Short mmCIF file of C-alpha atoms and ligand atoms in Angstrom, two decimals:
data_model
loop_
_atom_site.label_atom_id
_atom_site.label_comp_id
_atom_site.label_asym_id
_atom_site.label_seq_id
_atom_site.Cartn_x
_atom_site.Cartn_y
_atom_site.Cartn_z
CA MET A 1 0.02 0.13 -0.03
CA ASP A 2 1.76 3.13 -0.91
CA TYR A 3 2.24 5.91 1.87
CA ILE A 4 -1.27 8.31 1.56
CA GLU A 5 -3.67 5.20 1.57
CA ARG A 6 -1.35 3.99 4.93
CA MET A 7 -1.82 6.88 5.88
CA LYS A 8 -5.05 7.64 5.74
CA GLN A 9 -6.44 4.31 7.25
CA LYS A 10 -3.86 5.24 10.47
CA CYS A 11 -6.63 8.43 10.82
CA VAL A 12 -9.50 6.05 10.48
CA ALA A 13 -8.09 4.26 13.24
CA LEU A 14 -7.00 7.60 15.40
CA ARG A 15 -10.28 9.20 15.18
CA LYS A 16 -11.50 5.79 17.50
CA GLN A 17 -8.24 5.71 19.96
CA LYS A 18 -8.74 7.54 22.92
CA LYS A 19 -5.66 9.71 23.18
CA VAL A 20 -4.23 11.14 20.48
CA LYS A 21 -1.05 12.31 20.89
CA ILE A 22 -0.01 15.22 18.25
CA LEU A 23 3.86 16.32 17.67
CA ALA A 24 2.79 19.97 16.47
CA ILE A 25 5.88 22.43 14.70
CA GLU A 26 5.14 26.21 14.02
CA SER A 27 8.11 28.44 12.18
CA SER A 28 5.89 30.67 9.80
CA CYS A 29 7.46 33.99 10.93
CA ASP A 30 10.52 35.00 13.91
CA GLU A 31 9.77 32.08 16.24
CA THR A 32 10.74 28.30 16.13
CA SER A 33 8.39 26.27 18.27
CA VAL A 34 7.68 22.75 19.01
CA ALA A 35 4.90 20.99 21.09
CA ILE A 36 3.61 17.78 22.36
CA VAL A 37 -0.69 18.51 22.81
CA GLU A 38 -3.01 15.44 24.12
CA ASN A 39 -6.30 15.21 22.15
CA GLY A 40 -6.16 18.86 21.19
CA ARG A 41 -6.62 20.08 24.62
CA LYS A 42 -4.24 19.03 27.23
CA VAL A 43 -0.39 20.45 26.29
CA LEU A 44 2.25 18.34 26.98
CA SER A 45 4.73 20.77 26.05
CA ASN A 46 5.18 23.80 24.34
CA ILE A 47 8.79 24.81 23.71
CA ILE A 48 9.15 28.10 21.78
CA SER A 49 12.77 30.39 20.74
CA SER A 50 12.13 33.51 19.65
CA GLN A 51 14.37 35.18 17.42
CA ILE A 52 13.12 38.53 18.43
CA ASP A 53 16.32 39.39 19.74
CA ILE A 54 17.98 38.51 16.36
CA HIS A 55 15.63 40.55 14.11
CA ARG A 56 15.46 43.67 16.55
CA HIS A 57 18.86 45.05 15.22
CA PHE A 58 16.68 45.32 11.26
CA GLY A 59 13.96 46.71 12.72
CA GLY A 60 12.02 43.88 11.85
CA VAL A 61 12.18 40.38 10.09
CA VAL A 62 14.36 39.43 7.89
CA PRO A 63 13.25 36.57 6.10
CA GLU A 64 16.42 34.95 5.44
CA VAL A 65 17.45 35.27 8.82
CA ALA A 66 15.06 34.02 10.06
CA SER A 67 14.83 30.48 7.90
CA ARG A 68 18.63 30.52 8.82
CA ASN A 69 17.49 30.41 12.64
CA HIS A 70 14.70 28.07 12.34
CA ILE A 71 17.28 25.53 10.56
CA LEU A 72 19.45 25.83 13.96
CA ASN A 73 16.56 25.36 16.56
CA ILE A 74 14.17 23.33 15.11
CA ILE A 75 16.04 19.56 15.67
CA PRO A 76 16.97 20.83 19.41
CA LEU A 77 13.45 21.78 19.59
CA VAL A 78 12.21 18.77 18.81
CA ASP A 79 14.43 16.70 21.01
CA GLN A 80 13.28 19.45 24.11
CA ALA A 81 9.85 19.37 23.41
CA LEU A 82 9.56 15.41 23.80
CA SER A 83 12.10 15.21 26.65
CA SER A 84 9.57 18.12 28.61
CA ALA A 85 6.86 15.77 27.98
CA LYS A 86 8.17 12.73 28.81
CA CYS A 87 7.71 11.35 25.52
CA THR A 88 9.54 9.45 23.05
CA LEU A 89 8.98 9.81 19.39
CA ASN A 90 7.30 5.84 19.60
CA ASP A 91 4.60 7.89 21.76
CA ILE A 92 3.46 10.25 19.12
CA ASP A 93 0.24 9.46 16.71
CA ALA A 94 0.75 12.13 14.21
CA ILE A 95 2.50 15.02 12.83
CA GLY A 96 1.39 18.50 12.67
CA VAL A 97 2.82 21.31 11.01
CA THR A 98 2.07 25.13 9.90
CA GLN A 99 1.80 24.63 6.05
CA GLY A 100 1.05 28.26 5.71
CA ALA A 101 0.33 31.66 6.06
CA GLY A 102 3.78 33.30 6.67
CA LEU A 103 7.40 33.14 5.08
CA VAL A 104 8.01 30.56 2.59
CA GLY A 105 12.13 29.99 3.42
CA ALA A 106 11.08 30.09 6.95
CA LEU A 107 7.39 27.80 6.87
CA LEU A 108 9.85 25.45 4.36
CA VAL A 109 11.99 24.48 7.50
CA GLY A 110 9.11 23.27 9.61
CA LEU A 111 7.13 21.51 6.83
CA THR A 112 10.30 19.70 5.85
CA THR A 113 11.38 18.94 9.33
CA ALA A 114 7.55 17.51 9.65
CA LYS A 115 7.64 15.41 6.39
CA ALA A 116 10.68 13.92 6.94
CA LEU A 117 9.27 13.05 10.78
CA SER A 118 6.07 11.39 9.16
CA PHE A 119 7.99 9.58 6.53
CA ALA A 120 10.49 8.00 9.19
CA LEU A 121 7.99 7.29 11.59
CA ASP A 122 5.10 6.10 9.22
CA LEU A 123 2.77 9.10 10.86
CA PRO A 124 -0.22 10.94 9.22
CA LEU A 125 1.16 14.35 8.50
CA ILE A 126 -1.37 17.19 9.19
CA ASN A 127 -0.87 20.31 7.20
CA VAL A 128 -2.36 23.47 9.07
CA ASN A 129 -3.81 27.09 8.22
CA HIS A 130 -1.60 29.34 10.75
CA ILE A 131 -4.37 31.27 11.39
CA GLN A 132 -6.99 28.55 12.17
CA GLY A 133 -4.07 27.97 14.96
CA HIS A 134 -4.27 31.07 16.35
CA ILE A 135 -8.23 30.37 16.83
CA ALA A 136 -7.47 27.56 18.02
CA ALA A 137 -4.96 29.06 21.37
CA ASN A 138 -8.11 29.26 22.94
CA TYR A 139 -9.43 25.44 23.13
CA ILE A 140 -6.30 24.95 24.91
CA ALA A 141 -7.18 27.86 27.27
CA PHE A 142 -11.02 27.06 27.75
CA PRO A 143 -11.56 23.52 27.75
CA THR A 144 -15.09 23.82 27.54
CA LEU A 145 -15.24 26.23 24.16
CA VAL A 146 -17.05 24.77 21.60
CA PRO A 147 -17.73 25.95 18.17
CA PRO A 148 -19.45 28.30 16.97
CA PHE A 149 -18.79 31.49 17.75
CA MET A 150 -17.23 34.90 16.22
CA CYS A 151 -13.73 35.48 16.38
CA LEU A 152 -11.74 38.24 16.39
CA LEU A 153 -8.23 37.91 14.92
CA THR A 154 -5.64 40.55 15.36
CA SER A 155 -1.77 39.35 14.51
CA GLY A 156 1.36 40.89 13.30
CA GLY A 157 0.16 39.37 9.57
CA HIS A 158 -3.29 39.22 9.89
CA THR A 159 -6.66 41.25 10.94
CA ALA A 160 -10.18 39.81 10.66
CA ILE A 161 -13.43 39.11 12.05
CA ILE A 162 -14.32 35.10 11.05
CA LYS A 163 -17.36 33.42 11.93
CA VAL A 164 -16.52 30.03 13.03
CA ASP A 165 -18.87 27.18 12.27
CA ASP A 166 -17.23 24.32 13.78
CA TYR A 167 -13.85 23.69 14.35
CA VAL A 168 -12.69 23.04 10.87
CA HIS A 169 -15.33 25.74 9.15
CA PHE A 170 -14.71 29.61 8.51
CA LYS A 171 -16.79 32.11 6.96
CA LEU A 172 -14.58 35.14 6.90
CA ILE A 173 -16.75 38.10 7.59
CA GLY A 174 -14.29 41.35 7.16
CA THR A 175 -10.86 42.04 6.71
CA THR A 176 -7.90 44.69 6.79
CA GLN A 177 -7.97 46.24 2.95
CA ASP A 178 -3.94 46.95 4.00
CA ASP A 179 -1.72 46.46 7.03
CA ALA A 180 -2.39 43.81 9.68
CA ILE A 181 -3.09 45.85 12.95
CA GLY A 182 -0.11 44.39 14.27
CA GLU A 183 2.02 45.47 10.95
CA ALA A 184 0.60 49.06 12.26
CA PHE A 185 1.62 49.36 15.52
CA ASP A 186 4.73 48.01 14.85
CA LYS A 187 5.44 50.60 12.36
CA VAL A 188 4.13 53.39 14.41
CA ALA A 189 6.30 52.38 17.18
CA ARG A 190 9.34 52.54 14.65
CA VAL A 191 8.30 55.97 14.02
CA LEU A 192 8.98 56.54 17.14
CA GLY A 193 12.21 55.03 18.04
CA LEU A 194 10.81 51.77 20.01
CA GLU A 195 12.41 48.63 19.19
CA TYR A 196 10.76 45.96 17.32
CA PRO A 197 8.08 44.50 17.89
CA GLY A 198 6.79 47.70 18.99
CA GLY A 199 3.23 46.59 19.60
CA ALA A 200 3.44 45.44 23.54
CA LYS A 201 5.58 48.85 23.89
CA ILE A 202 3.01 51.06 22.87
CA ASP A 203 0.57 49.02 24.85
CA LYS A 204 2.71 49.43 28.02
CA LEU A 205 3.76 52.80 27.38
CA ALA A 206 -0.27 54.19 26.73
CA THR A 207 -1.26 52.63 30.01
CA GLY A 208 -2.95 55.21 32.30
CA VAL A 209 -2.75 57.90 29.75
CA GLU A 210 -6.26 59.25 28.38
CA PRO A 211 -6.08 59.33 24.36
CA LYS A 212 -6.24 63.42 23.31
CA ILE A 213 -5.17 63.02 19.62
CA LYS A 214 -7.49 62.50 16.54
CA PHE A 215 -5.05 61.12 13.45
CA ILE A 216 -8.01 60.81 11.35
CA GLN A 217 -11.88 62.15 10.92
CA HIS A 218 -13.71 58.73 9.64
CA ASP A 219 -13.41 55.32 9.13
CA ILE A 220 -13.28 55.15 5.35
CA MET A 221 -14.55 51.27 5.74
CA SER A 222 -17.45 52.52 8.14
CA GLY A 223 -21.04 50.70 7.38
CA SER A 224 -18.92 47.86 6.06
CA TYR A 225 -16.98 44.78 8.58
CA ASP A 226 -13.54 45.48 6.41
CA ILE A 227 -10.94 47.77 7.75
CA SER A 228 -8.35 49.95 6.56
CA TYR A 229 -5.02 50.87 8.55
CA SER A 230 -2.78 52.36 6.50
CA GLY A 231 -4.86 55.92 6.54
CA LEU A 232 -4.42 55.80 10.22
CA LYS A 233 -0.98 54.64 10.41
CA THR A 234 0.03 57.13 7.69
CA ALA A 235 -1.85 59.83 9.73
CA VAL A 236 0.53 59.53 12.88
CA ILE A 237 3.52 58.97 10.84
CA ASN A 238 2.72 62.71 8.96
CA TYR A 239 1.94 63.87 12.74
CA VAL A 240 5.09 62.55 13.94
CA HIS A 241 7.38 64.12 11.19
CA LYS A 242 5.87 67.06 11.43
CA LEU A 243 6.50 67.69 14.98
CA GLU A 244 10.17 66.73 14.35
CA GLN A 245 11.02 69.02 11.52
CA ASN A 246 9.66 71.75 13.62
CA LYS A 247 11.98 71.17 16.43
CA GLU A 248 8.78 70.28 18.57
CA LYS A 249 8.43 67.88 21.39
CA LEU A 250 7.20 64.56 20.62
CA ASP A 251 4.53 63.03 23.52
CA VAL A 252 5.32 59.69 23.13
CA PRO A 253 2.91 58.61 25.43
CA GLN A 254 -0.29 60.52 24.16
CA ILE A 255 0.85 59.41 20.62
CA CYS A 256 0.72 55.76 22.15
CA ALA A 257 -2.37 56.06 23.47
CA SER A 258 -4.33 57.65 20.81
CA PHE A 259 -2.88 55.69 18.37
CA GLN A 260 -4.05 52.48 20.14
CA ALA A 261 -7.26 53.78 21.20
CA GLU A 262 -8.02 54.80 17.26
CA ALA A 263 -7.22 51.46 15.89
CA VAL A 264 -8.68 49.14 18.48
CA ASP A 265 -11.92 51.33 18.75
CA MET A 266 -12.51 51.02 15.19
CA LEU A 267 -12.31 47.41 15.18
CA VAL A 268 -13.96 46.49 18.43
CA SER A 269 -17.15 48.20 17.05
CA LYS A 270 -17.50 46.42 13.87
CA VAL A 271 -16.77 42.68 15.67
CA LEU A 272 -19.64 43.59 18.24
CA ARG A 273 -21.93 44.83 15.28
CA ALA A 274 -20.88 41.26 13.52
CA CYS A 275 -22.08 39.28 16.71
CA GLU A 276 -25.27 41.23 16.73
CA ASP A 277 -26.14 40.81 12.83
CA PHE A 278 -24.88 36.85 12.86
CA GLY A 279 -26.48 36.24 16.18
CA GLU A 280 -23.46 35.02 17.74
CA LYS A 281 -23.47 35.51 21.38
CA LYS A 282 -19.74 34.10 22.24
CA LEU A 283 -17.23 35.91 21.03
CA VAL A 284 -12.95 34.84 20.99
CA LEU A 285 -9.98 36.55 20.46
CA ALA A 286 -6.81 35.14 18.55
CA GLY A 287 -3.08 36.58 17.69
CA GLY A 288 -0.68 38.59 18.95
CA VAL A 289 -2.72 41.76 19.78
CA ALA A 290 -5.05 39.93 21.61
CA ALA A 291 -2.95 40.94 24.64
CA ASN A 292 -3.29 44.34 24.04
CA SER A 293 -4.48 45.49 27.22
CA TYR A 294 -6.49 48.49 25.69
CA LEU A 295 -7.71 45.99 23.19
CA ARG A 296 -8.92 43.60 26.29
CA ALA A 297 -10.57 46.07 28.71
CA SER A 298 -12.60 47.71 25.63
CA LEU A 299 -14.06 44.33 25.13
CA ASP A 300 -14.77 43.37 28.38
CA LYS A 301 -16.83 46.23 28.98
CA LEU A 302 -18.61 46.18 25.64
CA SER A 303 -19.23 42.57 25.64
CA LYS A 304 -21.14 42.54 28.84
CA LYS A 305 -23.27 45.50 27.85
CA ALA A 306 -24.02 43.72 24.86
CA GLY A 307 -24.68 40.16 26.45
CA ILE A 308 -21.80 38.64 24.86
CA GLU A 309 -19.39 35.77 26.35
CA LEU A 310 -16.15 36.88 25.98
CA PHE A 311 -12.88 34.78 25.52
CA TYR A 312 -9.03 35.55 25.11
CA PRO A 313 -6.19 33.41 25.37
CA PRO A 314 -3.36 33.97 27.91
CA LYS A 315 -0.65 35.95 26.61
CA GLU A 316 1.88 33.16 25.99
CA PHE A 317 -0.98 31.52 23.52
CA CYS A 318 -1.70 34.95 21.73
CA THR A 319 1.65 34.84 20.27
CA ASP A 320 2.83 32.24 17.93
CA ASN A 321 3.55 28.86 19.37
CA ALA A 322 3.30 24.85 18.24
CA ALA A 323 0.81 24.60 21.06
CA MET A 324 -2.09 25.87 19.04
CA ILE A 325 -0.75 24.00 15.53
CA GLY A 326 -0.98 20.76 17.65
CA SER A 327 -4.80 21.82 18.58
CA ILE A 328 -5.98 22.66 15.39
CA ALA A 329 -3.96 19.33 13.58
CA TYR A 330 -6.33 17.28 15.89
CA TYR A 331 -9.50 18.45 15.00
CA GLN A 332 -8.34 18.69 11.37
CA LEU A 333 -7.07 14.82 11.64
CA LEU A 334 -10.78 13.96 13.10
CA SER A 335 -12.59 15.28 10.26
CA SER A 336 -10.23 15.02 6.99
CA ASP A 337 -7.31 13.58 5.54
CA PRO A 338 -4.20 13.94 6.01
CA ALA A 339 -1.43 15.64 4.20
CA ASP A 340 0.84 14.10 0.83
CA LEU A 341 4.27 14.43 1.10
CA SER A 342 4.62 16.81 -2.12
CA ILE A 343 2.79 19.42 -0.14
CA SER A 344 4.30 22.66 -0.36
CA ALA A 345 5.16 25.94 1.74
CA LEU A 346 1.89 28.61 1.52
CA ALA A 347 2.90 32.48 1.82
CA ASN A 348 -0.96 32.94 1.58
CA ILE A 349 -3.54 30.66 2.11
CA PRO A 350 -7.28 31.16 2.01
CA LEU A 351 -9.50 30.35 5.46
O1 KG4 B 1 0.31 36.38 16.04
P1 KG4 B 1 1.55 37.29 16.14
O2 KG4 B 1 2.28 36.30 16.74
O3 KG4 B 1 2.60 37.27 14.45
C1 KG4 B 1 1.80 36.89 13.20
O4 KG4 B 1 1.40 35.23 13.36
O5 KG4 B 1 1.58 37.73 12.69
O6 KG4 B 1 1.58 38.59 16.35
C2 KG4 B 1 2.61 39.77 16.58
C3 KG4 B 1 2.01 40.90 16.48
C4 KG4 B 1 3.06 41.76 16.60
O7 KG4 B 1 2.62 42.75 15.63
C5 KG4 B 1 3.68 42.34 17.75
O8 KG4 B 1 4.09 43.90 17.95
C6 KG4 B 1 1.81 42.74 18.19
O9 KG4 B 1 1.09 40.80 17.55
N1 KG4 B 1 1.65 42.45 19.57
C7 KG4 B 1 0.96 43.38 20.36
C8 KG4 B 1 0.89 43.00 21.91
N2 KG4 B 1 1.54 42.03 22.17
C9 KG4 B 1 1.92 41.63 20.37
N3 KG4 B 1 0.29 44.30 19.66
C10 KG4 B 1 -0.54 45.55 20.71
N4 KG4 B 1 -0.31 45.31 21.88
C11 KG4 B 1 0.45 44.39 22.51
N5 KG4 B 1 0.45 44.23 23.80
ZN1 ZN B 2 0.53 34.20 14.28
#
């Protein structure tokens, strides 16, 4: 029997197995991560090696540098994830991996490692969409959370309002037409002289500061669920440059607080409207910017008012990690066929 037929049969058998352990790999951007996850919910280990300190010198992620560091990290991380979960490769039932979206060179390191493990160990290969992984981070944090729900995905590369119908079916309700929210945070931080990645630094500097500056007069996407960040980002950059040219002092905490409030408020109003329009009473946050304290506080307040139950993962599960990949890989294994070894990394991948 050829490889893919054998793997399909293994998946059928695994669906009846009480405990399924997945070794999951994430390498889509600047975090290399390997995790062992049982039944999509129980994290036995989740080892993350961040390259932030390396890319900080360049003010952003350099794809080639990221790929090279993933190569150095990946095998030691597989070993660490296994030993931390007190497992050996013989205990693993399937291999989960991020296929996209992300940097192709970076993705290829994780994907090639996953294919090699799958082939050598004769285990099913589950190819995962990174965005779906971010959503699944909530299944780890909230053991009783089940779809359907509305999701607000806010990461460095994506910003979207997604209707999650079940574990593997998603509808895109609205998305950014240009920059992602995390990208806007990072670019504004850069112009303010804050180190990469600046999102968390803006969050910290804005704490306790009442926003007073209005950078854009209205949301050009108002009325739609879609979002645009390039106007706001450019307005902040122009504001900063103008003050610098006039040799005026920058009130950095004030700029941070005002930008953050504008960036978050437009998103919050749209996602709450989407919940109302689609009759969803559960709202789930996902992605790196879900760690933002203003976003959390604002949604805490407004969702309560609207009678919506709000979920957000702990901060370590907001940013990239392999545990979330192991979680979605499990639900994918339950419902669809495994991947063939011919699959390639995808820079963009539909939901
Ligand atoms: O989800 P993620 O790890 O990467 C992608 O898959 O894109 O998100 C990283 C992004 C970065 O843009 C970072 O600046 C932002 O999340 N971020 C934050 C905060 N913590 C991380 N943005 C705003 N406030 C934060 N507290
Ligand atoms: Zn991510």
